[in-house]
Amino acid sequence: MSERSERTTGVAAGKVVTIGGAAGMWGDSYLATPQLLADGRCDYLIYEGLAEITMAVLTKARMKDPDQGYARDIIAIIAANLAEFRSRGIRVITNAGGINPEAAAAVLYAAAARAGVDVSIATVTGDDLMPALDTLRSSKLLEMSRGTAVPDNPVSFNAYLGARPIAAALDAGADIVITGRCADSALVLGPLIHEFDWAVDDFDRLSQGSLAGHLLECGPQSTGGLLTDWQSTTSWATSGYPIAEVTADGAFTVTTPEGTDGLVDRRTVTEQLVYEIGDPTAYLLPDVVCDWTQVRVEETGPNRVRVSGARGLPPTPTLKACAQVPDGSRTQILIFLGGRDAVPKARRVATDLLVRGRKLLSARGFADFRAEHIDIIGAEDTYGPHAARPTAREVMIRVAVHHDDPAALSAFIREFPCMGLSGPPGMGGGGALPKPSPVLRLDSFLVPRDTVTASVLVDGRSIDPRDVPAGLCRAIERPRGADAPETTPNDWEGSEFDGETVEVPLIAIAHGRSGDKGADVNIGIIARDPALEPIIHRQVTAARVAQWLAHFGAARVERYALPGIHGVNFLLRQGLGAGGTLSLRVDPQGKAAAQQLLDMPVHIPAAQFLQLASAELTSNE
């Protein structure tokens, strides 16, 4: 601990800073803000609205209109509540500035003038790397997954900024801070640095603050949203949004407003903790490298969970940056089919439609499709060999195709309705024909920090962003936390128990969540009880997961242990093929992968099975 940190921590020992997560994406609920305002506890509200693909969408909008390029609905929500924010002393942090924070600030200044509200607004920029393209190309950077060079024609190219420029803006008196691309968790870490005066080398606290941000950044995902045990939530009609109460040492309690359908318990918090973090010993952020393997999660009351134990390391000399690159067009066709033998009929329709499409493209002088994908929705195609509905009597035929020329896709789209006359009985459709959509490939790079310079304006006045000094940064050794690869996927069978065992699906002893990490699928699995953790470690190996989810086509599977929460995290390398933005799959970001893995069988002692059955009966009474 630095001397400065020790001094300031003593002064602020009893202080609690309360932050509410009012948006977890562009387009999140308008109901979140009045809910958190009615709760009355929040010192800060954060609005997170920038998925990686959103940057390209906003760039296109600005190309058409120089006054656009920000997430308009989030800025509109903030504008509508300016008077109440100011009267309550609530400060607001958002990355809804997208690629035009200045335009977003202008909208809020105008709204404040109309409402007669005096407000100080800061903008944080510097993430746009388009002006540095020539420099980046000459440095011979390689894309993180594919190993390709910096593209010639990106639509956008943005680095992830950290939390210190946000803290500097708050130090200068800003009531509202609008950023462009930054680490999502920085929206929470910035206010905490400002409030507690955490030093740049307070790595454990910075990691704790980043974890608080990670649990708030996706809105209600930590308060019952996406929960494996979805029946435990009352409903989704009035989703509760998350609140973090943070103390000077970085420990915090996650909760949610009363009177909502929000649920906060060990399951909701740990599922969000493992969400898309990759190696939990080295979750790379601009301000700190986070080690969350020893995090402790404790239920301290109804809808109250205390989180502590995060560790941190110095940040790296590079920052993640993402380019959005035009890469052809795609479309998808959906056709209803009902009746006996719906599944085999649907497969024939899809296959013949693609054959017909190729004939059409060839006749008109177009090249073949770049990629194609068939899903028979209702036949459990996403489950691969584990599908259990081969005799479904109603399905949706989904055919997705990718082509360099949108005109070729338009010709294909025009052709498919003829299947309604020449195909099998039971087909239905209706509605407008689909249209080709431009594909934007996501290229990710690690760029040197000296190519990125944050800029902070507070009411038009430039201030020092006080960003992380280069001398503090350290390269990190990789890999850090991965288990040694297993080579015998079935060596666990019958080898760890002396008595009778029972086969159960993994969901009986664990819960989890999944998502994308670039081209990789990230699956976190958490034991329902610490006593069940050894079974997971022994039986849910990287090799068995690779075998069970072989239909994802991953190049390899890595497993990482999280002993603090009695869990493991898996990365299915290239499990999304070329990546979520290029994928033609019906689940392009692997959101359902954890639910598939939770069907995998495991063996447990008969005595434990009886305990689980008894607990299930008790919970259902």
PDB file of N, CA, C and O in Angstrom, residues 515 517-523 542 545-546 548-560 569-577 593 597:
ATOM      1  N   GLY A 515     -20.968 -16.316 -22.576  1.00  0.00           N
ATOM      2  CA  GLY A 515     -20.989 -15.188 -23.500  1.00  0.00           C
ATOM      3  C   GLY A 515     -19.772 -15.246 -24.389  1.00  0.00           C
ATOM      4  O   GLY A 515     -18.997 -16.211 -24.361  1.00  0.00           O
ATOM      5  N   LYS A 517     -16.097 -13.837 -25.939  1.00  0.00           N
ATOM      6  CA  LYS A 517     -14.855 -13.133 -25.624  1.00  0.00           C
ATOM      7  C   LYS A 517     -14.078 -13.075 -26.942  1.00  0.00           C
ATOM      8  O   LYS A 517     -13.217 -13.916 -27.212  1.00  0.00           O
ATOM      9  N   GLY A 518     -14.449 -12.108 -27.797  1.00  0.00           N
ATOM     10  CA  GLY A 518     -13.920 -12.099 -29.146  1.00  0.00           C
ATOM     11  C   GLY A 518     -14.476 -13.291 -29.914  1.00  0.00           C
ATOM     12  O   GLY A 518     -15.682 -13.498 -29.991  1.00  0.00           O
ATOM     13  N   ALA A 519     -13.582 -14.100 -30.460  1.00  0.00           N
ATOM     14  CA  ALA A 519     -14.006 -15.303 -31.186  1.00  0.00           C
ATOM     15  C   ALA A 519     -14.172 -16.496 -30.260  1.00  0.00           C
ATOM     16  O   ALA A 519     -14.532 -17.586 -30.708  1.00  0.00           O
ATOM     17  N   ASP A 520     -13.916 -16.320 -28.966  1.00  0.00           N
ATOM     18  CA  ASP A 520     -13.988 -17.412 -27.999  1.00  0.00           C
ATOM     19  C   ASP A 520     -15.327 -17.413 -27.273  1.00  0.00           C
ATOM     20  O   ASP A 520     -15.957 -16.371 -27.094  1.00  0.00           O
ATOM     21  N   VAL A 521     -15.731 -18.601 -26.834  1.00  0.00           N
ATOM     22  CA  VAL A 521     -16.890 -18.726 -25.951  1.00  0.00           C
ATOM     23  C   VAL A 521     -16.383 -18.801 -24.518  1.00  0.00           C
ATOM     24  O   VAL A 521     -15.473 -19.577 -24.215  1.00  0.00           O
ATOM     25  N   ASN A 522     -16.952 -17.993 -23.630  1.00  0.00           N
ATOM     26  CA  ASN A 522     -16.595 -17.977 -22.214  1.00  0.00           C
ATOM     27  C   ASN A 522     -17.736 -18.596 -21.420  1.00  0.00           C
ATOM     28  O   ASN A 522     -18.872 -18.137 -21.498  1.00  0.00           O
ATOM     29  N   ILE A 523     -17.448 -19.670 -20.672  1.00  0.00           N
ATOM     30  CA  ILE A 523     -18.473 -20.336 -19.859  1.00  0.00           C
ATOM     31  C   ILE A 523     -17.973 -20.412 -18.421  1.00  0.00           C
ATOM     32  O   ILE A 523     -16.942 -21.031 -18.148  1.00  0.00           O
ATOM     33  N   ALA A 542     -11.422 -29.746 -18.853  1.00  0.00           N
ATOM     34  CA  ALA A 542     -11.354 -29.112 -20.172  1.00  0.00           C
ATOM     35  C   ALA A 542     -11.588 -30.141 -21.270  1.00  0.00           C
ATOM     36  O   ALA A 542     -12.260 -29.866 -22.278  1.00  0.00           O
ATOM     37  N   VAL A 545     -15.329 -31.063 -21.416  1.00  0.00           N
ATOM     38  CA  VAL A 545     -16.097 -29.960 -21.985  1.00  0.00           C
ATOM     39  C   VAL A 545     -15.874 -29.886 -23.498  1.00  0.00           C
ATOM     40  O   VAL A 545     -16.813 -29.679 -24.265  1.00  0.00           O
ATOM     41  N   ALA A 546     -14.630 -30.077 -23.925  1.00  0.00           N
ATOM     42  CA  ALA A 546     -14.341 -30.085 -25.364  1.00  0.00           C
ATOM     43  C   ALA A 546     -15.119 -31.196 -26.062  1.00  0.00           C
ATOM     44  O   ALA A 546     -15.619 -31.016 -27.181  1.00  0.00           O
ATOM     45  N   TRP A 548     -18.018 -32.684 -24.922  1.00  0.00           N
ATOM     46  CA  TRP A 548     -19.453 -32.451 -24.840  1.00  0.00           C
ATOM     47  C   TRP A 548     -19.899 -31.336 -25.799  1.00  0.00           C
ATOM     48  O   TRP A 548     -20.984 -31.411 -26.387  1.00  0.00           O
ATOM     49  N   LEU A 549     -19.071 -30.309 -25.949  1.00  0.00           N
ATOM     50  CA  LEU A 549     -19.408 -29.170 -26.804  1.00  0.00           C
ATOM     51  C   LEU A 549     -18.603 -29.190 -28.098  1.00  0.00           C
ATOM     52  O   LEU A 549     -18.279 -28.146 -28.669  1.00  0.00           O
ATOM     53  N   ALA A 550     -18.293 -30.386 -28.586  1.00  0.00           N
ATOM     54  CA  ALA A 550     -17.479 -30.511 -29.806  1.00  0.00           C
ATOM     55  C   ALA A 550     -18.125 -29.836 -31.003  1.00  0.00           C
ATOM     56  O   ALA A 550     -17.432 -29.397 -31.936  1.00  0.00           O
ATOM     57  N   HIS A 551     -19.475 -29.735 -30.999  1.00  0.00           N
ATOM     58  CA  HIS A 551     -20.163 -29.125 -32.137  1.00  0.00           C
ATOM     59  C   HIS A 551     -19.879 -27.631 -32.269  1.00  0.00           C
ATOM     60  O   HIS A 551     -20.204 -27.035 -33.299  1.00  0.00           O
ATOM     61  N   PHE A 552     -19.259 -27.010 -31.251  1.00  0.00           N
ATOM     62  CA  PHE A 552     -18.838 -25.616 -31.386  1.00  0.00           C
ATOM     63  C   PHE A 552     -17.586 -25.491 -32.261  1.00  0.00           C
ATOM     64  O   PHE A 552     -17.269 -24.402 -32.729  1.00  0.00           O
ATOM     65  N   GLY A 553     -16.861 -26.593 -32.428  1.00  0.00           N
ATOM     66  CA  GLY A 553     -15.681 -26.566 -33.275  1.00  0.00           C
ATOM     67  C   GLY A 553     -14.530 -25.751 -32.718  1.00  0.00           C
ATOM     68  O   GLY A 553     -13.723 -25.196 -33.474  1.00  0.00           O
ATOM     69  N   ALA A 554     -14.412 -25.670 -31.393  1.00  0.00           N
ATOM     70  CA  ALA A 554     -13.333 -24.886 -30.784  1.00  0.00           C
ATOM     71  C   ALA A 554     -11.975 -25.492 -31.097  1.00  0.00           C
ATOM     72  O   ALA A 554     -11.816 -26.716 -31.159  1.00  0.00           O
ATOM     73  N   ALA A 555     -10.985 -24.624 -31.274  1.00  0.00           N
ATOM     74  CA  ALA A 555      -9.625 -25.096 -31.531  1.00  0.00           C
ATOM     75  C   ALA A 555      -9.058 -25.802 -30.304  1.00  0.00           C
ATOM     76  O   ALA A 555      -8.318 -26.785 -30.429  1.00  0.00           O
ATOM     77  N   ARG A 556      -9.394 -25.302 -29.121  1.00  0.00           N
ATOM     78  CA  ARG A 556      -8.991 -25.947 -27.868  1.00  0.00           C
ATOM     79  C   ARG A 556      -9.853 -25.364 -26.757  1.00  0.00           C
ATOM     80  O   ARG A 556     -10.511 -24.336 -26.929  1.00  0.00           O
ATOM     81  N   VAL A 557      -9.846 -26.040 -25.619  1.00  0.00           N
ATOM     82  CA  VAL A 557     -10.606 -25.579 -24.459  1.00  0.00           C
ATOM     83  C   VAL A 557      -9.644 -25.406 -23.295  1.00  0.00           C
ATOM     84  O   VAL A 557      -8.829 -26.286 -23.015  1.00  0.00           O
ATOM     85  N   GLU A 558      -9.746 -24.266 -22.616  1.00  0.00           N
ATOM     86  CA  GLU A 558      -8.917 -23.997 -21.444  1.00  0.00           C
ATOM     87  C   GLU A 558      -9.819 -23.869 -20.224  1.00  0.00           C
ATOM     88  O   GLU A 558     -10.938 -23.346 -20.320  1.00  0.00           O
ATOM     89  N   ARG A 559      -9.320 -24.355 -19.079  1.00  0.00           N
ATOM     90  CA  ARG A 559     -10.077 -24.235 -17.843  1.00  0.00           C
ATOM     91  C   ARG A 559      -9.277 -23.440 -16.820  1.00  0.00           C
ATOM     92  O   ARG A 559      -8.062 -23.608 -16.683  1.00  0.00           O
ATOM     93  N   TYR A 560      -9.975 -22.562 -16.097  1.00  0.00           N
ATOM     94  CA  TYR A 560      -9.375 -21.727 -15.053  1.00  0.00           C
ATOM     95  C   TYR A 560     -10.173 -21.914 -13.761  1.00  0.00           C
ATOM     96  O   TYR A 560     -11.403 -21.928 -13.794  1.00  0.00           O
ATOM     97  N   ASN A 569     -13.841 -21.475 -14.882  1.00  0.00           N
ATOM     98  CA  ASN A 569     -14.165 -20.708 -16.078  1.00  0.00           C
ATOM     99  C   ASN A 569     -13.519 -21.389 -17.279  1.00  0.00           C
ATOM    100  O   ASN A 569     -12.346 -21.779 -17.219  1.00  0.00           O
ATOM    101  N   PHE A 570     -14.283 -21.533 -18.352  1.00  0.00           N
ATOM    102  CA  PHE A 570     -13.788 -22.183 -19.555  1.00  0.00           C
ATOM    103  C   PHE A 570     -13.734 -21.189 -20.712  1.00  0.00           C
ATOM    104  O   PHE A 570     -14.619 -20.341 -20.860  1.00  0.00           O
ATOM    105  N   LEU A 571     -12.701 -21.312 -21.507  1.00  0.00           N
ATOM    106  CA  LEU A 571     -12.613 -20.583 -22.769  1.00  0.00           C
ATOM    107  C   LEU A 571     -12.570 -21.599 -23.899  1.00  0.00           C
ATOM    108  O   LEU A 571     -11.660 -22.435 -23.949  1.00  0.00           O
ATOM    109  N   LEU A 572     -13.540 -21.539 -24.789  1.00  0.00           N
ATOM    110  CA  LEU A 572     -13.555 -22.369 -25.991  1.00  0.00           C
ATOM    111  C   LEU A 572     -12.954 -21.521 -27.097  1.00  0.00           C
ATOM    112  O   LEU A 572     -13.631 -20.675 -27.698  1.00  0.00           O
ATOM    113  N   ARG A 573     -11.665 -21.709 -27.330  1.00  0.00           N
ATOM    114  CA  ARG A 573     -10.939 -20.870 -28.284  1.00  0.00           C
ATOM    115  C   ARG A 573     -11.486 -21.071 -29.701  1.00  0.00           C
ATOM    116  O   ARG A 573     -11.613 -22.187 -30.166  1.00  0.00           O
ATOM    117  N   GLN A 574     -11.804 -19.935 -30.350  1.00  0.00           N
ATOM    118  CA  GLN A 574     -12.411 -19.928 -31.687  1.00  0.00           C
ATOM    119  C   GLN A 574     -13.737 -20.713 -31.717  1.00  0.00           C
ATOM    120  O   GLN A 574     -14.140 -21.211 -32.772  1.00  0.00           O
ATOM    121  N   GLY A 575     -14.393 -20.789 -30.584  1.00  0.00           N
ATOM    122  CA  GLY A 575     -15.673 -21.485 -30.535  1.00  0.00           C
ATOM    123  C   GLY A 575     -16.786 -20.754 -31.269  1.00  0.00           C
ATOM    124  O   GLY A 575     -17.846 -21.323 -31.511  1.00  0.00           O
ATOM    125  N   LEU A 576     -16.546 -19.493 -31.618  1.00  0.00           N
ATOM    126  CA  LEU A 576     -17.513 -18.729 -32.408  1.00  0.00           C
ATOM    127  C   LEU A 576     -17.028 -18.544 -33.836  1.00  0.00           C
ATOM    128  O   LEU A 576     -17.484 -17.634 -34.543  1.00  0.00           O
ATOM    129  N   GLY A 577     -16.070 -19.386 -34.239  1.00  0.00           N
ATOM    130  CA  GLY A 577     -15.552 -19.278 -35.604  1.00  0.00           C
ATOM    131  C   GLY A 577     -14.778 -17.995 -35.775  1.00  0.00           C
ATOM    132  O   GLY A 577     -13.807 -17.732 -35.069  1.00  0.00           O
ATOM    133  N   ALA A 593     -24.528 -21.271 -24.415  1.00  0.00           N
ATOM    134  CA  ALA A 593     -23.546 -22.349 -24.278  1.00  0.00           C
ATOM    135  C   ALA A 593     -23.514 -22.927 -22.869  1.00  0.00           C
ATOM    136  O   ALA A 593     -23.380 -24.143 -22.681  1.00  0.00           O
ATOM    137  N   LEU A 597     -23.936 -26.854 -21.554  1.00  0.00           N
ATOM    138  CA  LEU A 597     -22.954 -27.559 -20.732  1.00  0.00           C
ATOM    139  C   LEU A 597     -23.588 -28.084 -19.445  1.00  0.00           C
ATOM    140  O   LEU A 597     -23.218 -29.161 -18.942  1.00  0.00           O
TER     141      LEU A 597
END
